[in-house]
Coordinates of C-alpha atoms and ligand atoms in Angstrom, one line a residue:
X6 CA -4.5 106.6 -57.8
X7 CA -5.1 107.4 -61.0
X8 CA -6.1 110.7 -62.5
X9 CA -9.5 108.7 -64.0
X10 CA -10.3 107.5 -60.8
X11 CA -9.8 110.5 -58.8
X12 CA -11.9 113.2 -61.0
X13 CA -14.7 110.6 -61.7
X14 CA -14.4 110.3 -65.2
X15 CA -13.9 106.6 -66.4
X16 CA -13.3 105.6 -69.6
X17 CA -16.2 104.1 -70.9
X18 CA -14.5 101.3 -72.5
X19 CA -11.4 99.7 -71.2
X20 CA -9.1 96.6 -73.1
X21 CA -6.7 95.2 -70.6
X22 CA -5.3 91.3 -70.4
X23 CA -6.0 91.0 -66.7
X24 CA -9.2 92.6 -64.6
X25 CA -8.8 92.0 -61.1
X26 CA -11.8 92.3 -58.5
X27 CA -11.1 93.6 -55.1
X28 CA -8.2 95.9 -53.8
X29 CA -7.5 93.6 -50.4
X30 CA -5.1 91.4 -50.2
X31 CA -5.5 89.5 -52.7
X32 CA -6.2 91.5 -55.3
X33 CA -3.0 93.5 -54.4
X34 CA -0.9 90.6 -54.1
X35 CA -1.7 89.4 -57.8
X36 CA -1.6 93.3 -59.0
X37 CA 2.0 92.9 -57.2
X38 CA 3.1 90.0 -59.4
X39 CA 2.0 91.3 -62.6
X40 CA 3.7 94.1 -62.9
X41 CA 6.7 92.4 -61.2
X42 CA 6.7 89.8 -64.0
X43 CA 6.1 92.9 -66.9
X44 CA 2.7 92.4 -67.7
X45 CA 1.4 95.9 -67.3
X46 CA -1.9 95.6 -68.8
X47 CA -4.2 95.1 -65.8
X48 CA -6.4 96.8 -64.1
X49 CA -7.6 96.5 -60.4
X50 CA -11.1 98.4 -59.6
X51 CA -12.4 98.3 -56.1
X52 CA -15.7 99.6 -55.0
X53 CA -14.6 101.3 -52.0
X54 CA -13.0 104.7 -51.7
X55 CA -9.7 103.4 -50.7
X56 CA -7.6 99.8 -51.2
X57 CA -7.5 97.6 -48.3
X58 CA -10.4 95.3 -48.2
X59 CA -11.5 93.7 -45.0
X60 CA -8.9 96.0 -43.8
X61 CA -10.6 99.0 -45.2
X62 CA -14.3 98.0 -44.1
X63 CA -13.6 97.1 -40.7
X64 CA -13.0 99.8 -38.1
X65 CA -14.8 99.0 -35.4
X66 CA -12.9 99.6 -31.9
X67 CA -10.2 97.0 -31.4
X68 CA -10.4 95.9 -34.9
X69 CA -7.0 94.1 -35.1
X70 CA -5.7 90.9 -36.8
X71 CA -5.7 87.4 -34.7
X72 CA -2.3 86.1 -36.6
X73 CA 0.7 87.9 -36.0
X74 CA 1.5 90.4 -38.3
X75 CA 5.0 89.4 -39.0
X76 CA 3.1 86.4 -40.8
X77 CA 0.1 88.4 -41.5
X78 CA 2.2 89.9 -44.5
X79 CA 3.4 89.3 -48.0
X80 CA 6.8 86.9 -47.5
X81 CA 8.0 89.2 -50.1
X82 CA 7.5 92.5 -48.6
X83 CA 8.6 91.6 -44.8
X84 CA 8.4 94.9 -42.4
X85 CA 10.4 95.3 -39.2
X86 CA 8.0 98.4 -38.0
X87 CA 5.2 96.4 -36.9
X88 CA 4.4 98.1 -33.3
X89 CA 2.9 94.7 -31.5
X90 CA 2.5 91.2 -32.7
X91 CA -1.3 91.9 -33.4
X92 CA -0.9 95.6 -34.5
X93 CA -4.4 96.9 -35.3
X94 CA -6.6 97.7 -38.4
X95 CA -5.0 101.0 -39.7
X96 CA -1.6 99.5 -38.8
X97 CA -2.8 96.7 -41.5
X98 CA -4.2 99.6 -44.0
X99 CA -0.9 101.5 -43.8
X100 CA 1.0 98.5 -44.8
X101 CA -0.7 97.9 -47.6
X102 CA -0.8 101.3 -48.8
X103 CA 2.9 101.4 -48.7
X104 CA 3.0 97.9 -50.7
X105 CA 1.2 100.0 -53.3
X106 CA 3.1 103.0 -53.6
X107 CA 5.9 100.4 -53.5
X108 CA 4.8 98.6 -56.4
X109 CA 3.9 101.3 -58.2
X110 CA 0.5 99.8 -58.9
X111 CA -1.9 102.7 -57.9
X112 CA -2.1 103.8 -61.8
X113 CA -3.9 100.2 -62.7
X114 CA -6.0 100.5 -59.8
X115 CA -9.6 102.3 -60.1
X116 CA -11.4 103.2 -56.7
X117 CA -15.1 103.5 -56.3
X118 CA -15.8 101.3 -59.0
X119 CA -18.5 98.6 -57.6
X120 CA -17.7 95.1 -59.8
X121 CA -21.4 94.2 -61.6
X122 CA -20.9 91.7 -63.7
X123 CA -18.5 89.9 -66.5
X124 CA -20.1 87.5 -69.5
X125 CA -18.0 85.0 -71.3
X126 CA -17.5 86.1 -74.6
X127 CA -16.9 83.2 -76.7
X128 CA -16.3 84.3 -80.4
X129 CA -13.5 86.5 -79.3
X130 CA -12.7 85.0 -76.3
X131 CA -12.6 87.4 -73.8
X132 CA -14.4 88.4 -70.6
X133 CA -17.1 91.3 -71.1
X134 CA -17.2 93.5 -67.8
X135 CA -19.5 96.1 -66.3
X136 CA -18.6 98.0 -63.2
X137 CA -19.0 101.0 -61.5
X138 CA -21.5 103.7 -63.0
X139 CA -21.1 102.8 -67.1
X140 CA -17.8 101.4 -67.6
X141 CA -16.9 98.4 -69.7
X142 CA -14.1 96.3 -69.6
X143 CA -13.0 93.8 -71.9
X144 CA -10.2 91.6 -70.0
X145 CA -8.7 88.1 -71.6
X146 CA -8.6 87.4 -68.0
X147 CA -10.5 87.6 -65.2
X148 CA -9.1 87.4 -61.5
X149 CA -11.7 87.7 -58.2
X150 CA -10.3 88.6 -55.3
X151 CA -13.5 89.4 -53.6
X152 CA -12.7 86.8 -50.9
X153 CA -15.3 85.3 -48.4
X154 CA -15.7 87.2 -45.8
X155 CA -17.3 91.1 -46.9
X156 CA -21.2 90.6 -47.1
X157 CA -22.5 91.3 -43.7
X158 CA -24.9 89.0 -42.1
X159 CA -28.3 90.1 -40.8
X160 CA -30.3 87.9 -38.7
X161 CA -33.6 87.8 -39.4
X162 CA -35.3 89.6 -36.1
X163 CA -39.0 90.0 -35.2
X164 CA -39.7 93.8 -35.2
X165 CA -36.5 94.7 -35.9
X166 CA -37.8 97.0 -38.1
X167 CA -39.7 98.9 -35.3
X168 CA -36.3 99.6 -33.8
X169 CA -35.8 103.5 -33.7
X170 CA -32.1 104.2 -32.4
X171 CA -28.8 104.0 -34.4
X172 CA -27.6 100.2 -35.9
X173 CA -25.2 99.4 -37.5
X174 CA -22.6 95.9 -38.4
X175 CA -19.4 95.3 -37.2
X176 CA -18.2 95.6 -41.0
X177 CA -19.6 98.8 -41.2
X178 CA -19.1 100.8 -37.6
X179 CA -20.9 103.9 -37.4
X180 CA -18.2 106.1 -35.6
X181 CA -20.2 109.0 -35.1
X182 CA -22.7 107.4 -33.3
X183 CA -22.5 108.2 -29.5
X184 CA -21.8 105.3 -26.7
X185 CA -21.0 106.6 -24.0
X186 CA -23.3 106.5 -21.0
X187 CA -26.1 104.4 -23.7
X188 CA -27.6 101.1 -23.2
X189 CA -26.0 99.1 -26.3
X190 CA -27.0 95.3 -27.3
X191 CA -24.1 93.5 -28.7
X192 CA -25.3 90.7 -31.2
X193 CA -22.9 87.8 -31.5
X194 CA -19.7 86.6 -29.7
X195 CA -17.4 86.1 -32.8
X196 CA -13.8 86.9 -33.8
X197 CA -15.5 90.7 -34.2
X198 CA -17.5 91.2 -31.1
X199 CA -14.7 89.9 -28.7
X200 CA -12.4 92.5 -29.7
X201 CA -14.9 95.5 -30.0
X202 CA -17.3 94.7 -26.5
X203 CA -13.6 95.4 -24.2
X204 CA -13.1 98.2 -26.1
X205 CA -16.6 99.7 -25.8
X206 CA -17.9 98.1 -22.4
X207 CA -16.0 101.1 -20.3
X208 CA -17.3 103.8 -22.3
X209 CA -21.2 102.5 -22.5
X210 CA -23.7 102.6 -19.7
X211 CA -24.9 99.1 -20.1
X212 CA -23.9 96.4 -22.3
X213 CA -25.9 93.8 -23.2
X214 CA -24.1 91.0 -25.1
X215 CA -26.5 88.5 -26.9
X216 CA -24.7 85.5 -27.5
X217 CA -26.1 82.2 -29.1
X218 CA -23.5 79.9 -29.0
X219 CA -19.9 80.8 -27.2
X220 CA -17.0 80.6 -28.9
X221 CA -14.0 78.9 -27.4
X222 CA -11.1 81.7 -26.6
X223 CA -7.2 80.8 -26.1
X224 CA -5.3 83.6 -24.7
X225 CA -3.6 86.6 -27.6
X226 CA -0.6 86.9 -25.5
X227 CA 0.1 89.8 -27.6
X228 CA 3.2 92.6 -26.5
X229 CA 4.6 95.8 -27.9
X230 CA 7.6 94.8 -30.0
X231 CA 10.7 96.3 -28.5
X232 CA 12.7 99.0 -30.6
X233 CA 15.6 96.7 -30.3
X234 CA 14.0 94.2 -32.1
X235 CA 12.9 96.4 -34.6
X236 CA 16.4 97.5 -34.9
X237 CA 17.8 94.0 -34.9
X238 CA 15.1 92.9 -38.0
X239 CA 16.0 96.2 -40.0
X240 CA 19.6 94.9 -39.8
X241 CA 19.6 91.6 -40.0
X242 CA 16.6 90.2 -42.2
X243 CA 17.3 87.0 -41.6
X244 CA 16.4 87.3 -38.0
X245 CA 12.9 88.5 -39.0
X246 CA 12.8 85.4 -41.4
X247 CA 13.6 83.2 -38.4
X248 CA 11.2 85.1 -36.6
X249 CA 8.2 85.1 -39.4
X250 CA 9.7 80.9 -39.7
X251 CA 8.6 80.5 -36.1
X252 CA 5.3 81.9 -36.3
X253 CA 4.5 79.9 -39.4
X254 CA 5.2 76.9 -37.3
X255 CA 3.8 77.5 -34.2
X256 CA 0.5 78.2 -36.3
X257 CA 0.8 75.5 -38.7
X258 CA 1.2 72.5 -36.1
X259 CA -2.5 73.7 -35.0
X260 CA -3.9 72.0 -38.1
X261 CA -3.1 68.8 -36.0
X262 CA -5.9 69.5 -34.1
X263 CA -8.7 70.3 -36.3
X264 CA -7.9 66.9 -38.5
X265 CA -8.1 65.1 -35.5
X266 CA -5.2 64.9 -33.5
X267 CA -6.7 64.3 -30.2
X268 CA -3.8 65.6 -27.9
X269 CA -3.0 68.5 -29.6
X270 CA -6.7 69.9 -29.0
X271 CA -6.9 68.8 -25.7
X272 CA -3.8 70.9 -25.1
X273 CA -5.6 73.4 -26.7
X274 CA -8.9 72.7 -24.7
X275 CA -7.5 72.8 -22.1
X276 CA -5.2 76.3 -22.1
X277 CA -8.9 77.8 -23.2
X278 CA -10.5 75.9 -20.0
X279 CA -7.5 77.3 -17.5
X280 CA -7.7 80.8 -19.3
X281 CA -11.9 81.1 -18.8
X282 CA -11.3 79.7 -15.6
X283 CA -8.6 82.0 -14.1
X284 CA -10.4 85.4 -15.8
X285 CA -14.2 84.5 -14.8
X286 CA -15.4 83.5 -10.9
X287 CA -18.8 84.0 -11.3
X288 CA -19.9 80.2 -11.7
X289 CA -22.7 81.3 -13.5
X290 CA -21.4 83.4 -15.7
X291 CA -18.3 80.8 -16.3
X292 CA -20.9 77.9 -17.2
X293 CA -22.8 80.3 -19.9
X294 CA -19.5 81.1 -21.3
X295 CA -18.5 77.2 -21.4
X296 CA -19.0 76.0 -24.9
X297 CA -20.4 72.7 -25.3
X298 CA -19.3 71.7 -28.5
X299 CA -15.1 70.4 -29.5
X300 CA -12.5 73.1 -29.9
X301 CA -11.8 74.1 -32.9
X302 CA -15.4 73.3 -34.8
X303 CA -16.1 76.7 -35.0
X304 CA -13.2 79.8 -35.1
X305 CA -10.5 79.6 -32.4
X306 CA -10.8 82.9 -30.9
X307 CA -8.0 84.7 -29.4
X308 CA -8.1 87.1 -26.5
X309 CA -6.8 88.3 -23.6
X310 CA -9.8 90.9 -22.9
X311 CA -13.2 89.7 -23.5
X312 CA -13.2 87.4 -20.8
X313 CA -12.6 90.2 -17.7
X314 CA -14.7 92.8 -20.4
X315 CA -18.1 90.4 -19.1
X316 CA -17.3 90.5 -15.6
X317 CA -17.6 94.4 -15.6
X318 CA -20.9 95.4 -13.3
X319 CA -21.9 97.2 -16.3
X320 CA -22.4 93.9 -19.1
X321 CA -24.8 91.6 -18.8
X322 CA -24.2 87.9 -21.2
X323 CA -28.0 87.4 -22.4
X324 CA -28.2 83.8 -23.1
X325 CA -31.8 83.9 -24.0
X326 CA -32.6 83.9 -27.4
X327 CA -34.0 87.2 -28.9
X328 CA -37.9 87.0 -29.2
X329 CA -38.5 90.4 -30.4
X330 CA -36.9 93.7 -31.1
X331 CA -39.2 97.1 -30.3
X332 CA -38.7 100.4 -30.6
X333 CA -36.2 101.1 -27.8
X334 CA -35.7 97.5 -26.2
X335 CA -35.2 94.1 -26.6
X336 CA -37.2 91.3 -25.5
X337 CA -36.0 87.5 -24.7
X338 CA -37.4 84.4 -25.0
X339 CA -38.2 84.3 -20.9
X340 CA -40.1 87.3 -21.4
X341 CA -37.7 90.1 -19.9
X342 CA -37.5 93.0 -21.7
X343 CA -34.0 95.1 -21.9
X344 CA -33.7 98.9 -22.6
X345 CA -31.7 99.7 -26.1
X346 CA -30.4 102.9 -27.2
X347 CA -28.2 101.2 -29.6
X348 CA -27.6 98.1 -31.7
X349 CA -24.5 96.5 -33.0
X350 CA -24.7 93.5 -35.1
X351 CA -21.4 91.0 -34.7
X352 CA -23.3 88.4 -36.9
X353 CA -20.9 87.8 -39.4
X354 CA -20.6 87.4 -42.7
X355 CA -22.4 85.6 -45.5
X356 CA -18.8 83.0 -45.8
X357 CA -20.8 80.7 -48.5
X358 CA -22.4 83.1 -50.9
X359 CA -18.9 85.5 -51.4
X360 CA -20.5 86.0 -55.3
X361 CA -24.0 87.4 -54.0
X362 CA -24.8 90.5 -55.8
X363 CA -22.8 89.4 -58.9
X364 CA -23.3 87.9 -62.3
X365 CA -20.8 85.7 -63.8
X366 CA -21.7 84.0 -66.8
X367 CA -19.1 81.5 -68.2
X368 CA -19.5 79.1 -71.0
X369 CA -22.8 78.6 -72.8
X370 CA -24.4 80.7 -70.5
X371 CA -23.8 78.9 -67.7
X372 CA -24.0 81.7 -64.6
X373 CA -22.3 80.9 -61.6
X374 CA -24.5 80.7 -58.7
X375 CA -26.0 77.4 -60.7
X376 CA -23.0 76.2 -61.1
X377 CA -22.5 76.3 -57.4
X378 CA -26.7 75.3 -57.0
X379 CA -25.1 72.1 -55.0
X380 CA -22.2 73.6 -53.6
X381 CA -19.7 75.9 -54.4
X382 CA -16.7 74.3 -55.6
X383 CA -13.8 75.1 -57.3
X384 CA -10.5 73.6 -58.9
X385 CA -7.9 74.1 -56.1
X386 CA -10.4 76.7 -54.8
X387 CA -8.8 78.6 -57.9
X388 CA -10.5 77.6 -61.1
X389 CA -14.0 76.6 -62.0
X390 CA -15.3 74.1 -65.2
X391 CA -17.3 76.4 -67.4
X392 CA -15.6 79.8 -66.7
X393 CA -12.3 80.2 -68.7
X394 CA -9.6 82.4 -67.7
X395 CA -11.2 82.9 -64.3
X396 CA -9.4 82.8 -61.5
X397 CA -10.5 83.1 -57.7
X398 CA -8.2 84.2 -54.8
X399 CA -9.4 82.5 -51.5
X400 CA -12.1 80.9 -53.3
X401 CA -14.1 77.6 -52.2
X402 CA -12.1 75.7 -49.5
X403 CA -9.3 77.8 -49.2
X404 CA -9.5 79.9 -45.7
X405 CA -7.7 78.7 -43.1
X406 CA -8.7 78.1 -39.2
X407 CA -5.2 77.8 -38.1
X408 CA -2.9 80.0 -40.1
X409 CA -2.0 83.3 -41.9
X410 CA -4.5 83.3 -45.4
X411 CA -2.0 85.8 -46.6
X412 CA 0.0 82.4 -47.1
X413 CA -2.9 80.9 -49.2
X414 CA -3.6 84.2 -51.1
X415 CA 0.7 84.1 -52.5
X416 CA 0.3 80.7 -53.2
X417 CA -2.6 81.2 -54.9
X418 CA -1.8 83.8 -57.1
X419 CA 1.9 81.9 -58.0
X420 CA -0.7 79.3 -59.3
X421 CA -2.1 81.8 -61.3
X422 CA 1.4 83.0 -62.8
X423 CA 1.9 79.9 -63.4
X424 CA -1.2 79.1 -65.7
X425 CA -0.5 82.9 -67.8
X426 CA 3.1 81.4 -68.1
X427 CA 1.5 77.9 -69.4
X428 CA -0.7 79.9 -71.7
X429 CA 1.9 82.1 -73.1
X430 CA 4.0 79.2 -73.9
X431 CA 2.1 77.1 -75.8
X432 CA 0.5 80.2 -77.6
X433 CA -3.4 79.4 -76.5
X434 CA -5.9 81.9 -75.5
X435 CA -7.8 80.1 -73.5
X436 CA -7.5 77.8 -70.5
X437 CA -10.4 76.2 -68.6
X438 CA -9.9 73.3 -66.1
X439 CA -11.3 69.9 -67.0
X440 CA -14.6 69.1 -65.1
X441 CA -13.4 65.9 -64.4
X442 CA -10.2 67.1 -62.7
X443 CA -12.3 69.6 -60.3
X444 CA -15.1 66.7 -59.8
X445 CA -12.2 64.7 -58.6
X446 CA -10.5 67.4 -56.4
X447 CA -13.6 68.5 -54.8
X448 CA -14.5 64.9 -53.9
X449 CA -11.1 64.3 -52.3
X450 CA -11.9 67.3 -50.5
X451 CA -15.0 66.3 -48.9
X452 CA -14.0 63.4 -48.1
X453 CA -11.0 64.6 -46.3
X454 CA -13.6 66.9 -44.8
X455 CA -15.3 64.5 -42.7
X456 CA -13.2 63.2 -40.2
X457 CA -11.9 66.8 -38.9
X458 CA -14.0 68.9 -36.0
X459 CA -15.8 71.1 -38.6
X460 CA -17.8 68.5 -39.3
X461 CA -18.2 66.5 -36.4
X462 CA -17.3 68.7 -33.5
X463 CA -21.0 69.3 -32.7
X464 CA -21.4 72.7 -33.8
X465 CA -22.8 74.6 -36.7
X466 CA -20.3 77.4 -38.1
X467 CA -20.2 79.9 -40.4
X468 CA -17.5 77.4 -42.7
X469 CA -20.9 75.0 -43.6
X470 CA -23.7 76.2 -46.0
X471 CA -26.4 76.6 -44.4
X472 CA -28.3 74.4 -46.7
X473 CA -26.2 71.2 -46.3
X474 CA -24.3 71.1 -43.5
X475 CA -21.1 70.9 -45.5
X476 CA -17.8 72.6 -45.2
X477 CA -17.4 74.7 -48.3
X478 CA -14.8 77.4 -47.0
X479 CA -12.2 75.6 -45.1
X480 CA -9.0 73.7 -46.8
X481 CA -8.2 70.6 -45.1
X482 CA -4.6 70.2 -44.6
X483 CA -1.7 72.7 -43.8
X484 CA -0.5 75.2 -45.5
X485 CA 2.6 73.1 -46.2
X486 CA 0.1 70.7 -48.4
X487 CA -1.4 73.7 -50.2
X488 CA 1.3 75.0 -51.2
X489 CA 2.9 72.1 -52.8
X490 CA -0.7 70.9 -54.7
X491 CA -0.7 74.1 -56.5
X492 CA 3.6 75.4 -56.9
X493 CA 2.9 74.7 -60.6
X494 CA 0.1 74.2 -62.9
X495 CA -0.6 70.6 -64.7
X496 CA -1.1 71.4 -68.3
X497 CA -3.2 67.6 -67.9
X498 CA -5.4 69.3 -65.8
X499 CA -6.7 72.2 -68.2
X500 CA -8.2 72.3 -71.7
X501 CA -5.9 74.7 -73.4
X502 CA -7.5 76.1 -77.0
Ligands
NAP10 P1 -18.7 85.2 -36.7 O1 -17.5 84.7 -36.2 O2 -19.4 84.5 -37.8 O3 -19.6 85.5 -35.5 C1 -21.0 85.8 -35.6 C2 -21.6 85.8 -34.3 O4 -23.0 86.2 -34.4 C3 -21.7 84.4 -33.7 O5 -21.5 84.5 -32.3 C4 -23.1 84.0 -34.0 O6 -23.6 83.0 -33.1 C5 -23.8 85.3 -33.9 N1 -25.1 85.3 -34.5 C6 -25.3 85.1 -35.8 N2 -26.7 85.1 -36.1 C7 -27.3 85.3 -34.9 C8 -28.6 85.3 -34.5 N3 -29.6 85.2 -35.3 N4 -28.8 85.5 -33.1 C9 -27.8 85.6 -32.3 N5 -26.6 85.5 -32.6 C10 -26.3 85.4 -33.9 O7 -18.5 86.7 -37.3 P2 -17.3 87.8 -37.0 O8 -17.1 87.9 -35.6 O9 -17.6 89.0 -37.8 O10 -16.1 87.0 -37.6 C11 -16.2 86.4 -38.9 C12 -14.8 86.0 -39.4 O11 -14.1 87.2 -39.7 C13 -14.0 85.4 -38.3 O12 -14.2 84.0 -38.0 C14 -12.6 85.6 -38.9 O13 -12.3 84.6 -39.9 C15 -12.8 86.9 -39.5 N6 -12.3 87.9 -38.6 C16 -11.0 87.9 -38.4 C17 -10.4 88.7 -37.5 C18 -9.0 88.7 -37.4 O14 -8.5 89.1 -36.4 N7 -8.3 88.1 -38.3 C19 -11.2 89.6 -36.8 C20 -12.6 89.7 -37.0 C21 -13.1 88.8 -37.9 P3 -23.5 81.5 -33.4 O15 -22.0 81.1 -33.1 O16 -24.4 80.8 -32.6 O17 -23.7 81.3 -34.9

């Protein structure tokens, strides 16, 4: 990293073309392409001590991706050392570490620098940023790659307060804290909890796993890849690309299901149904782990372990809600109260409010969280009416439930190459998409919206905002569709001054 960054002293005033938010992914991936395409005047901050994003923050035991990582990868930077098909979190880190040293990018990236805000400047038409303790940035361009899924979600808990052990979110795991032989309440049965509780229900005393709604889980079906193989993709590429191919496939004919093809997710229904029934005898506990809502409304999970994790003397499923929290215990709804030493929240993430915490003021003052008072929307889930040269990565109804976002993220930022490129060509400074075009898209997407499970599989999910029911995180279509809508920019589409 650079020299700045490492002894603490930041410039206080910065002029680059490009300021990128967030060292994930995303961030990385469009940092890649910069310098590969010789613009070398950008600069990356992140707020953490180290790149990596989600990949950074979560630790927790277990933490691991749920695509295969031959896919979970930039299609440009392919590895044949990944250990498993779902290696785990610092398998992930390492990765993109090496991109970056790879890339040679860590001089234009700034760590512990906390993004604040950026203002619209229109005289001189640039972006005015603060970040970290003092700095300023000036940046023609301004790229987010905060992504969705990094505020961690509390849930609002009577006397939680009162609570005297350790607690701590998934997002942030408190490794020094002490589990073994403790009584530890598990909040949530998402993609986090069900790879953490396996790991941590041998080690604890008691485990108590609150769940509200449960999730459907197909199985991982995840192995050690062979040194062979390894061997075999080192020296022939092209079998890895056959290999990464096959993956992409097998993962993209899942979008058939969640826009409404009603075999493929009862094949999927199914395989879940045979999977909970083979790993869970107990009728009672099978029926409280039965969800009652469609596949696929809310996150697929995958897992081999959290099934047999539950039927461990030692972990109780509460399926009474939480009434109250005390000092050392939790109390349900029928009145029983449960001894906690410890408490682990696996609620989640804040999906629809990724901007919370930051100001972004585009055009005339407009800021961005009233732009998005109905709903957060976005051009292609990339650019936004009233904020010029802004750019979000994984922005507004661009995850994916059924494949690699890594795939989203490159497309993405081509998209973004492609509107510098647009701008450098016909000389103009300043490119802002057309409301009307982004009215239009985001219509077409919500309309598209309502005949899939999210919105009618009779389940609320993290995808909808909370305040309308609608689906403001989720493209779709397949990747496929994605990446043709946005494999070059319209100059129609923009207002380019
Ligand atoms: P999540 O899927 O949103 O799960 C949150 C859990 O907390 C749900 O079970 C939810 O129950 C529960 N919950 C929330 N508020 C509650 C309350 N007041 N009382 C009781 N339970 C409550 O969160 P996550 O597990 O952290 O995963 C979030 C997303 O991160 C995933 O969907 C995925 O996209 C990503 N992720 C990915 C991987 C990966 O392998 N790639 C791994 C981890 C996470 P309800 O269902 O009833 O709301």
């Amino acid at each position: 990293m650079s020299e700045n960054a490492q002894q603490g002293t930041q410039p206080e005033e910065t002029a680059v073309d490009v300021l990128i938010i967030g060292g994930g992914f995303s961030g990385l991936c469009m940092a890649i392409k910069l310098r590969e395409s010789g613009m070398n005047s950008f600069l990356l901050i992140e707020k953490s001590e180290d790149i990596g994003g989600t990949w950074h923050d979560n630790r927790y035991p277990g933490c691991a991706c749920d695509i295969p990582s031959h896919l979970y990868s930039f299609s440009f930077e392919p590895s044949p050392d990944w250990s498993r098909m779902y290696p785990g979190q610092r398998e992930i880190h390492d990765y993109l570490k090496r991109c970056v040293e790879r890339y040679e990018i860590a001089s234009n990236i700034r760590l512990n620098t906390r993004f604040h805000e950026a203002i619209w400047d229109e005289s001189e038409t640039v972006w005015h940023a603060a970040a970290g303790e003092s700095m300023r940035i000036r940046a023609r361009v301004l790229v987010s790659g905060i992504g969705g899924l990094h505020v961690p979600h509390y849930p609002e808990l009577k006397g939680i307060e009162s609570f005297s052990g350790p607690q701590f979110h998934s997002s942030n795991w408190n490794h020094a804290v002490e589990l073994a032989g403790k009584n530890v309440a598990v909040i949530g049965t998402g993609a986090s909890a069900i790879q953490f509780v396996p790991q941590i229900a041998p080690r604890v005393g008691k485990l108590y796993l609150f769940q509200r709604t449960p999730p459907w889980i197909v199985p991982r079906m995840d192995f050690a890849m062979a040194e062979k193989w390894k061997q075999r993709f080192r020296r022939f590429p092209l079998i890895m690309r056959a290999f990464r191919q096959f993956i992409f496939w097998r993962q993209e004919f899942r979008v058939l299901g969640f826009l409404g093809n009603r075999f493929v997710r009862r094949k999927a229904t199914e395989i879940a149904t045979h999977q909970l029934e083979k790993q869970v005898q107990d009728p009672k506990l099978r029926a409280a782990l039965k969800p009652n809502y469609e596949l696929g409304c809310k996150r697929v999970l995958v897992s081999d372990d959290f099934y047999p994790a539950l039927t461990r003397t030692n972990v109780e499923l509460v399926t009474d809600g939480i009434a109250e929290v005390r000092g050392d215990s939790i109390v349900t709804a029928d009145g029983v109260e449960r001894p906690i030493d410890v408490l682990i929240f696996g609620t989640g993430f804040r999906a629809t409010e990724p901007l919370i915490g930051i100001r972004l003021v585009g055009r005339d003052g407009l800021e961005i969280h009233d732009a998005w008072r109905e709903r957060m929307s976005a051009y292609l889930g990339v650019t936004v009416a009233g904020f010029p040269n802004l750019f979000l990565l994984l922005g507004p109804n661009t995850g994916l439930g059924h494949n690699s976002v890594v795939l989203m993220i490159e497309a993405q930022v081509r998209y973004v190459m492609s509107c510098l490129a647009l701008m450098k060509r016909q000389k103009k400074r300043v490119l802002e998409v057309r409301p009307e075009t982004q009215k239009e898209f985001v219509e077409d997407i919500h309309r598209r919206l309502e005949g899939t499970v999210w919105q009618s599989g009779g389940c609320r999910s993290w995808y909808q905002d909370p305040r309308t029911g609608e689906n403001t995180t989720l493209w779709p279509g397949s990747v496929v569709a994605y990446a043709r809508r946005t494999k070059s920019v319209s100059p129609a589409d923009y207002e380019l001054t």
